[in-house]
CSV table of C-alpha atoms (C1' of nucleotides) in Angstrom, one decimal:
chain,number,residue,atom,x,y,z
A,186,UNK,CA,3.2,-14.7,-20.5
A,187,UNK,CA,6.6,-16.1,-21.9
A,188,UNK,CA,9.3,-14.0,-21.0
A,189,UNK,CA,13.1,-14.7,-22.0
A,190,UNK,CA,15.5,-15.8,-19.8
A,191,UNK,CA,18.8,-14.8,-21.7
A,192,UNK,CA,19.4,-11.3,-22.5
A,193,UNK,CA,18.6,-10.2,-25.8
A,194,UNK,CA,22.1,-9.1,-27.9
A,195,UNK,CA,22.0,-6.2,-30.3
A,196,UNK,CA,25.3,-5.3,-30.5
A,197,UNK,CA,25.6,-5.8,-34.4
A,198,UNK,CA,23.9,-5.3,-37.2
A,199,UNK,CA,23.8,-9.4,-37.8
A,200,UNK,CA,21.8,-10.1,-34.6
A,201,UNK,CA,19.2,-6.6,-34.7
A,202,UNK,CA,17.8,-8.1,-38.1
A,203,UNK,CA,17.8,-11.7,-36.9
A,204,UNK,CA,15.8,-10.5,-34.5
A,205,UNK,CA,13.4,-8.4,-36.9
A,206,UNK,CA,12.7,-11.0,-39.5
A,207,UNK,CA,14.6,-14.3,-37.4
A,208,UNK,CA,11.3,-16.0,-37.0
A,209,UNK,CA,10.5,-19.0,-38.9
A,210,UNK,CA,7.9,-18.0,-41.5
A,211,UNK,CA,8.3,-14.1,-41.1
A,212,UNK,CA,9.9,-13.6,-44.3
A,213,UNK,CA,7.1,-15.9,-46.1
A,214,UNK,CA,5.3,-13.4,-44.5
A,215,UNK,CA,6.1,-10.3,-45.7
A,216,UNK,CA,6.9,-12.1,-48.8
A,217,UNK,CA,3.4,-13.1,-49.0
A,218,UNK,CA,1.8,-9.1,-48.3
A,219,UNK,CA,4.4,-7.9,-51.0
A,220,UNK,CA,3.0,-10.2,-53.5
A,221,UNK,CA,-0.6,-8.9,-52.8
A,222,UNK,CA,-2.1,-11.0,-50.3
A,223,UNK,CA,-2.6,-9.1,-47.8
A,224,UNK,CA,-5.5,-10.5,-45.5
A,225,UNK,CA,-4.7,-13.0,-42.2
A,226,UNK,CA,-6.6,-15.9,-43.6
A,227,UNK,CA,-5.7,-15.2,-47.1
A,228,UNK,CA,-1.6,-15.8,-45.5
A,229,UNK,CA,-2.8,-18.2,-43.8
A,230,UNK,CA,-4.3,-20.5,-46.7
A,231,UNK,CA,-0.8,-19.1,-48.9
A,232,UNK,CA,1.1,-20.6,-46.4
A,233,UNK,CA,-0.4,-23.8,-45.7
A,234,UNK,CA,2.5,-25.6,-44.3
A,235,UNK,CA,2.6,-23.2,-41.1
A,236,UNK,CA,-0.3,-22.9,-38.4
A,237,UNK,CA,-2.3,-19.8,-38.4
A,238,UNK,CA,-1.5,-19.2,-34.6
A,239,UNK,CA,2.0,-18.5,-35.2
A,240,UNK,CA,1.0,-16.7,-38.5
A,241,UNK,CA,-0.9,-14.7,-36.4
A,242,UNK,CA,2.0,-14.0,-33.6
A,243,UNK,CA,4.2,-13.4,-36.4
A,244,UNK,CA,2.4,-10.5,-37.5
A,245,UNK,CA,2.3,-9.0,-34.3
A,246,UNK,CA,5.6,-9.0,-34.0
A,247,UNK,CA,6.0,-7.7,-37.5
A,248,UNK,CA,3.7,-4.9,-36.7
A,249,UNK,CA,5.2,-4.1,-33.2
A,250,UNK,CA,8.9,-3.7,-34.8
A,251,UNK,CA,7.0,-1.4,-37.1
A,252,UNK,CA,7.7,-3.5,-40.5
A,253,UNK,CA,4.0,-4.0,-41.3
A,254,UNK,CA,1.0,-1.7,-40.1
A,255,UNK,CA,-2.6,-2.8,-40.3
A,256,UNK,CA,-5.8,-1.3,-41.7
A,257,UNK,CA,-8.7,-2.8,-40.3
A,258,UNK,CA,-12.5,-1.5,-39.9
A,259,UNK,CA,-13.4,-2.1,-36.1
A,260,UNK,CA,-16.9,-2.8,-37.6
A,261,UNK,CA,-17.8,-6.1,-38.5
A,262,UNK,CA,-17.3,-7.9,-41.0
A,263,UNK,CA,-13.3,-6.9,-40.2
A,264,UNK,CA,-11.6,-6.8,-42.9
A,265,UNK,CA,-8.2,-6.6,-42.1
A,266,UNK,CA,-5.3,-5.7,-44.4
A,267,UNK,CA,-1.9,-5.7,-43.3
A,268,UNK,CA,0.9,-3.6,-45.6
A,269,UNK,CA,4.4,-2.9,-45.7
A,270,UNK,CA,5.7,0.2,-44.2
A,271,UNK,CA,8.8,2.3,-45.0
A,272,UNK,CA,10.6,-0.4,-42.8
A,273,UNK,CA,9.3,-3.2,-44.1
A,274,UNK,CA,9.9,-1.9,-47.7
A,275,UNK,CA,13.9,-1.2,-47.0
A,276,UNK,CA,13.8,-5.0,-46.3
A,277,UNK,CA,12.3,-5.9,-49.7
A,278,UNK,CA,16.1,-5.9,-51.0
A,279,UNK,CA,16.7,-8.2,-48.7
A,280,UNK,CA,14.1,-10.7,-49.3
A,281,UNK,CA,14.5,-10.6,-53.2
A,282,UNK,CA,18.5,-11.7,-52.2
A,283,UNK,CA,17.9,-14.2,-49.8
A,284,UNK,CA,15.2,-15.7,-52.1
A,285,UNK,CA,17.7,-15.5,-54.9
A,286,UNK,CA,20.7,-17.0,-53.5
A,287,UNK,CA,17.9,-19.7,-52.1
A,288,UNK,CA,16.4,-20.7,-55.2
A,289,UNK,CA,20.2,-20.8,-56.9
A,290,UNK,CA,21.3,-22.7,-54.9
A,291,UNK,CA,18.4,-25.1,-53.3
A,292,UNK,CA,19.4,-28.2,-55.6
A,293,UNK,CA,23.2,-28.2,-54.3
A,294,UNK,CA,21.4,-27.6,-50.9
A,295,UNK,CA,18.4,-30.2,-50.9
A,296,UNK,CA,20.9,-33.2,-52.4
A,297,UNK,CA,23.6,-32.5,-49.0
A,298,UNK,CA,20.6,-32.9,-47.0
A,299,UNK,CA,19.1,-35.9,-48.9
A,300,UNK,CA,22.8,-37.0,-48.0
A,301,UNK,CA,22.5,-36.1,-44.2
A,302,UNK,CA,19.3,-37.8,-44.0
A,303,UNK,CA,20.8,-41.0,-45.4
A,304,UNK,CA,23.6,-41.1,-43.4
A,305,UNK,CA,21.1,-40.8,-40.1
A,306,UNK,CA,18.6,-44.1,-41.3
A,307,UNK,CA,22.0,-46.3,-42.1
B,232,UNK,CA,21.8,-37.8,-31.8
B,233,UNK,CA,19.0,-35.7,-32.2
B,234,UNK,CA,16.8,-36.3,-35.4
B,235,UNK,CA,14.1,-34.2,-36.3
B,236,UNK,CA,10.1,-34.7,-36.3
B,237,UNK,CA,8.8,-32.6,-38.5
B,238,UNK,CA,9.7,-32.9,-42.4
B,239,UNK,CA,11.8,-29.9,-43.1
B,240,UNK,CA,10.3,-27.6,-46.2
B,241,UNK,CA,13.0,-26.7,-48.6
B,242,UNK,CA,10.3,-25.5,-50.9
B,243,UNK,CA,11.5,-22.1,-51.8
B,244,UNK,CA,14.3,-20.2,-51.7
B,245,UNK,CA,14.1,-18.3,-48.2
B,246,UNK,CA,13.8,-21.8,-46.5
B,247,UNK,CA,16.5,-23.2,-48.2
B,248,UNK,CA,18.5,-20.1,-47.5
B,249,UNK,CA,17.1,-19.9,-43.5
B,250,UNK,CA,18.5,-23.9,-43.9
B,251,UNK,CA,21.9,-22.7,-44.3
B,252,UNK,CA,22.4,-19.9,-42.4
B,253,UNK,CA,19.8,-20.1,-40.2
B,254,UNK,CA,21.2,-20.3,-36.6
B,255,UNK,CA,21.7,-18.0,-34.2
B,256,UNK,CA,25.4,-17.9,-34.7
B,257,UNK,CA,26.0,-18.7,-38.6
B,258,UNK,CA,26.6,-15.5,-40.1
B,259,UNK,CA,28.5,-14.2,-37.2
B,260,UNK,CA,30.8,-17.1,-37.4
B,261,UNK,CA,30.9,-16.2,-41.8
B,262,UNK,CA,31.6,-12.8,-40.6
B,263,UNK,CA,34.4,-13.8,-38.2
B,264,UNK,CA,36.0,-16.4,-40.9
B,265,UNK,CA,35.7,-13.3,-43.6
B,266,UNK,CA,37.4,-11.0,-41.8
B,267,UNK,CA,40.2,-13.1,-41.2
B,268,UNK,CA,39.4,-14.5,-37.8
B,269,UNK,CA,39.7,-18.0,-39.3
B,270,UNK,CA,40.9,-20.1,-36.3
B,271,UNK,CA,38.1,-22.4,-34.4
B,272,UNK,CA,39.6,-20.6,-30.6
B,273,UNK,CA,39.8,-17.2,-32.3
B,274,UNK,CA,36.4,-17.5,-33.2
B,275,UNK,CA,35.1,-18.1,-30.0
B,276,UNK,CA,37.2,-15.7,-28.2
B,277,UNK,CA,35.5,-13.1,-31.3
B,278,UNK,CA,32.0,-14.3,-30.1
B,279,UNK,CA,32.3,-14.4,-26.7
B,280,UNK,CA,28.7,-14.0,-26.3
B,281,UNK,CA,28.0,-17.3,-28.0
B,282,UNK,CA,29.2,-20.7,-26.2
B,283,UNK,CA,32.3,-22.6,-27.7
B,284,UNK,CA,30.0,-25.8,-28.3
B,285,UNK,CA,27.5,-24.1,-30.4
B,286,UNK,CA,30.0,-22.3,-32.2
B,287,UNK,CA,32.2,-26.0,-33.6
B,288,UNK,CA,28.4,-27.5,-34.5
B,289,UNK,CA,27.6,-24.6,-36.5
B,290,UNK,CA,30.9,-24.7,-38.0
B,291,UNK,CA,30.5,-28.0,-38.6
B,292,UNK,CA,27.3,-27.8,-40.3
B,293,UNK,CA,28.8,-24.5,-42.2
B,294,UNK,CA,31.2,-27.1,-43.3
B,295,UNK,CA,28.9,-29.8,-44.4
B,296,UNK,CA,26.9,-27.2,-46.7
B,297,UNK,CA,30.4,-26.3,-48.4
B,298,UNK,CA,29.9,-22.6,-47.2
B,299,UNK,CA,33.1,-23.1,-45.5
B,300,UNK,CA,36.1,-25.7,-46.0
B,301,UNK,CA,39.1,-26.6,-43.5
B,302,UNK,CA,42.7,-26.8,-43.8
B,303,UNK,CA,44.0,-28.8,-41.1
B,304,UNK,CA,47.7,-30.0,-40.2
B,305,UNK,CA,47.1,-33.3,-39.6
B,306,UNK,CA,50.3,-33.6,-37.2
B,307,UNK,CA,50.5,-31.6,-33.8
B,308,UNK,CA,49.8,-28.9,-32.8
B,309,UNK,CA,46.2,-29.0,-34.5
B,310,UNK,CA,46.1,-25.6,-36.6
B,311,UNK,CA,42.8,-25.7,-38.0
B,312,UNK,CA,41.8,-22.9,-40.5
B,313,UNK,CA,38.6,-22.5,-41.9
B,314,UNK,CA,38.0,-20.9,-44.7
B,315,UNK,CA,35.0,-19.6,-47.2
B,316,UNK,CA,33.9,-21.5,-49.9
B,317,UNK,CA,32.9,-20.0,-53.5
B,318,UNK,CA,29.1,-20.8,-52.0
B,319,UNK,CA,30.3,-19.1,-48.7
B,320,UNK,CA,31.9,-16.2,-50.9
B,321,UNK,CA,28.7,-16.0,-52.4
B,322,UNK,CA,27.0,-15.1,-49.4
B,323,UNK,CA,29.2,-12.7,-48.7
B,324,UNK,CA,26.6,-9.6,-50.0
B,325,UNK,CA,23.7,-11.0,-48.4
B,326,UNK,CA,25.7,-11.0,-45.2
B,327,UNK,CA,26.8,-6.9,-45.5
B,328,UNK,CA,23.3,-6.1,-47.3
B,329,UNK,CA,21.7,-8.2,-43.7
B,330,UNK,CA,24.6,-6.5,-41.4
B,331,UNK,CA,24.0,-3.0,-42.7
B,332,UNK,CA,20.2,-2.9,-42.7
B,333,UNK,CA,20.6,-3.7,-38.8
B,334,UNK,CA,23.1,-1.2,-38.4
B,335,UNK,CA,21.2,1.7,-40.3
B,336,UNK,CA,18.0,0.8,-37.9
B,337,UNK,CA,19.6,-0.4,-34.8
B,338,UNK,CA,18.6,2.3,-32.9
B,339,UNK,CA,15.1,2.1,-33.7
B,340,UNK,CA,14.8,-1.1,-33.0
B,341,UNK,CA,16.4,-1.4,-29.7
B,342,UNK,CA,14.4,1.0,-28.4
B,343,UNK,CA,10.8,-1.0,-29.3
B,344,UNK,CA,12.6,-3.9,-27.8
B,345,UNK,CA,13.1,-1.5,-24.7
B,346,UNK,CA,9.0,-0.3,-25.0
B,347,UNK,CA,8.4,-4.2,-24.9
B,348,UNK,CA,10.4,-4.8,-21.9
B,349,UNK,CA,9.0,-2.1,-20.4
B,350,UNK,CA,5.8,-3.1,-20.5
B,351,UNK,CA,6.4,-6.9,-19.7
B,352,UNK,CA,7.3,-5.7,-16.7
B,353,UNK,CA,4.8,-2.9,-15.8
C,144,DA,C1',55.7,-34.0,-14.4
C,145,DC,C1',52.3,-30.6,-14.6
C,146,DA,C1',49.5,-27.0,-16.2
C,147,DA,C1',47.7,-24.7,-20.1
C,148,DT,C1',46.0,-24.7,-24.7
C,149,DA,C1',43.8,-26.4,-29.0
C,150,DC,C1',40.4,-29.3,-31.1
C,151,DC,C1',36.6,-32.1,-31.1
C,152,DC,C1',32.6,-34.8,-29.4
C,153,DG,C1',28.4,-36.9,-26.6
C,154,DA,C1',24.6,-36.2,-23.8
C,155,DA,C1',21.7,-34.1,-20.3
C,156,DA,C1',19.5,-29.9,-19.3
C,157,DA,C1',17.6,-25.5,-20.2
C,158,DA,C1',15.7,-22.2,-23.1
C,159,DA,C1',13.3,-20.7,-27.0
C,160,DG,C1',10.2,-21.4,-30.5
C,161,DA,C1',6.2,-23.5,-32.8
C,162,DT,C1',1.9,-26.1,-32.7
C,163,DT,C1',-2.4,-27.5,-31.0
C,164,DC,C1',-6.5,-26.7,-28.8
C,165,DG,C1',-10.0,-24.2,-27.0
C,166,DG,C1',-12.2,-19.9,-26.4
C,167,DT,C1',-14.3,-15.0,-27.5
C,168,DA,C1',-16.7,-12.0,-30.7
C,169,DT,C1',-19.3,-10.8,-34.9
C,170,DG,C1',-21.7,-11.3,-39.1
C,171,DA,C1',-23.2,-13.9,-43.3
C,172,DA,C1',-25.3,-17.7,-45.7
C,173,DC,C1',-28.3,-21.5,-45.7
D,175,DG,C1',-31.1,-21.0,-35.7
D,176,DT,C1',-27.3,-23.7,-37.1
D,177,DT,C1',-23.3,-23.7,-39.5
D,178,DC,C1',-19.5,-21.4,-41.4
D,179,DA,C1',-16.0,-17.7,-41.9
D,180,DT,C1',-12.9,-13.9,-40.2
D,181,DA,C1',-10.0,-12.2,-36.5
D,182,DC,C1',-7.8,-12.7,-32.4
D,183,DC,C1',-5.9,-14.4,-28.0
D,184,DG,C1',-4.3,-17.6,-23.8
D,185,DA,C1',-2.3,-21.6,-22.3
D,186,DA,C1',-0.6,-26.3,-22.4
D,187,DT,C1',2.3,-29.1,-25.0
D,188,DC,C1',5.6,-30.5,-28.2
D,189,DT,C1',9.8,-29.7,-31.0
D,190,DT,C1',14.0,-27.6,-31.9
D,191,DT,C1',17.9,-25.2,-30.6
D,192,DT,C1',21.2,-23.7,-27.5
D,193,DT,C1',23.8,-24.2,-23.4
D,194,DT,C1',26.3,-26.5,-20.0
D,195,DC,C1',29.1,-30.0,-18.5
D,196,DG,C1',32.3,-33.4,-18.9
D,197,DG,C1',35.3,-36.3,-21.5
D,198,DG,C1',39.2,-37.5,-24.7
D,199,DT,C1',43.5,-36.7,-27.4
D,200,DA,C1',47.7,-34.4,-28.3
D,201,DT,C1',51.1,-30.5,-28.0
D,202,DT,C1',53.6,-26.6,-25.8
D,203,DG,C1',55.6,-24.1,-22.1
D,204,DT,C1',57.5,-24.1,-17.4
DNA sequence: ACAATACCCGAAAAAAGATTCGGTATGAAC
DNA sequence: GTTCATACCGAATCTTTTTTCGGGTATTGT
């Protein structure tokens, strides 16, 4: 098992929710169980562009820190359903602003890096 | 120089937002600059955790995004000043909304981290 | 002249993070 | 009974990010 080699900081605010929702997908994540879809492979097939094993790890993580909790039948067929707790619903704010400010902004963003990326290939 | 593998996804507004102020350091450094610690030195001396090398590439990325602009004396001594942006200024609520929802649950958090540690080691 | 400081940069190395691959288990559908 | 789907996990590998280290330029203070 991985284990980190450089202490973890949480002396502000900044670095606690990096580390709660830091990961690379985790806010598609819980964007994705706010909007409904709610089931592992169901995220997993709404977010196509990221592989289901760090899908997976990222709900783990999500559920660990509390954000998410899981209802699941231990019989089979499991159905699994993941949902938002308290925690994870204090960071829907968040997520509606950082989408916001995203989606305002991703033309000015996408045209510097189309810039960047030029400037590498001449 | 380093050039990335894997196409980056800009294809919504969290990853356009993760784009900009994504790194480790980003919105400590937007932190630092807003609260009037706007010298490249006093910065690092402010962040003492993070190294001096990762804190001039992220300002220089912060810079290529226009979150951030410089006003330098050309002549000797060298007193650089960054300073925010209208985009950086606009980022200024996502950064106290992100800042204050680690605050209000720092406590809880740290001590799952703790639980996890724990039992790494156990 | 010499040390200390500020600013910036390149490149190797280390660390962290993400992906791929294979495996387990169970049940359903054909 | 073979194939497919869901859910999950370990481990090797690959990619990205961060750190460390050293260099270069120019100014200030002693």
């Amino acid at each position: 098992m991985y284990t980190k080699k450089i202490k973890e900081n949480l002396d502000c605010g900044i670095l606690v929710a990096a580390k709660v929702f830091g990961g690379k997908w985790k806010l598609c994540v819980l964007d994705a169980i706010h909007r409904g879809i709610v089931r592992p492979a169901e995220i997993c097939r709404y977010i196509d562009e990221a592989s289901p094993r760090v899908i997976e790890m990222q709900l783990a993580e999500l559920l660990f820190f509390g954000v998410i909790e899981k209802r699941a039948t231990d019989a089979y067929p499991k159905k699994t359903e993941y949902q938002l707790t308290a925690l994870g619903e204090s960071l829907l704010p968040l997520l509606e602003q950082i989408d916001n400010w995203g989606t305002t902004h991703a033309a000015f963003i996408k045209e510097r890096q189309k810039e960047f990326e030029e400037s590498q290939t001449a």
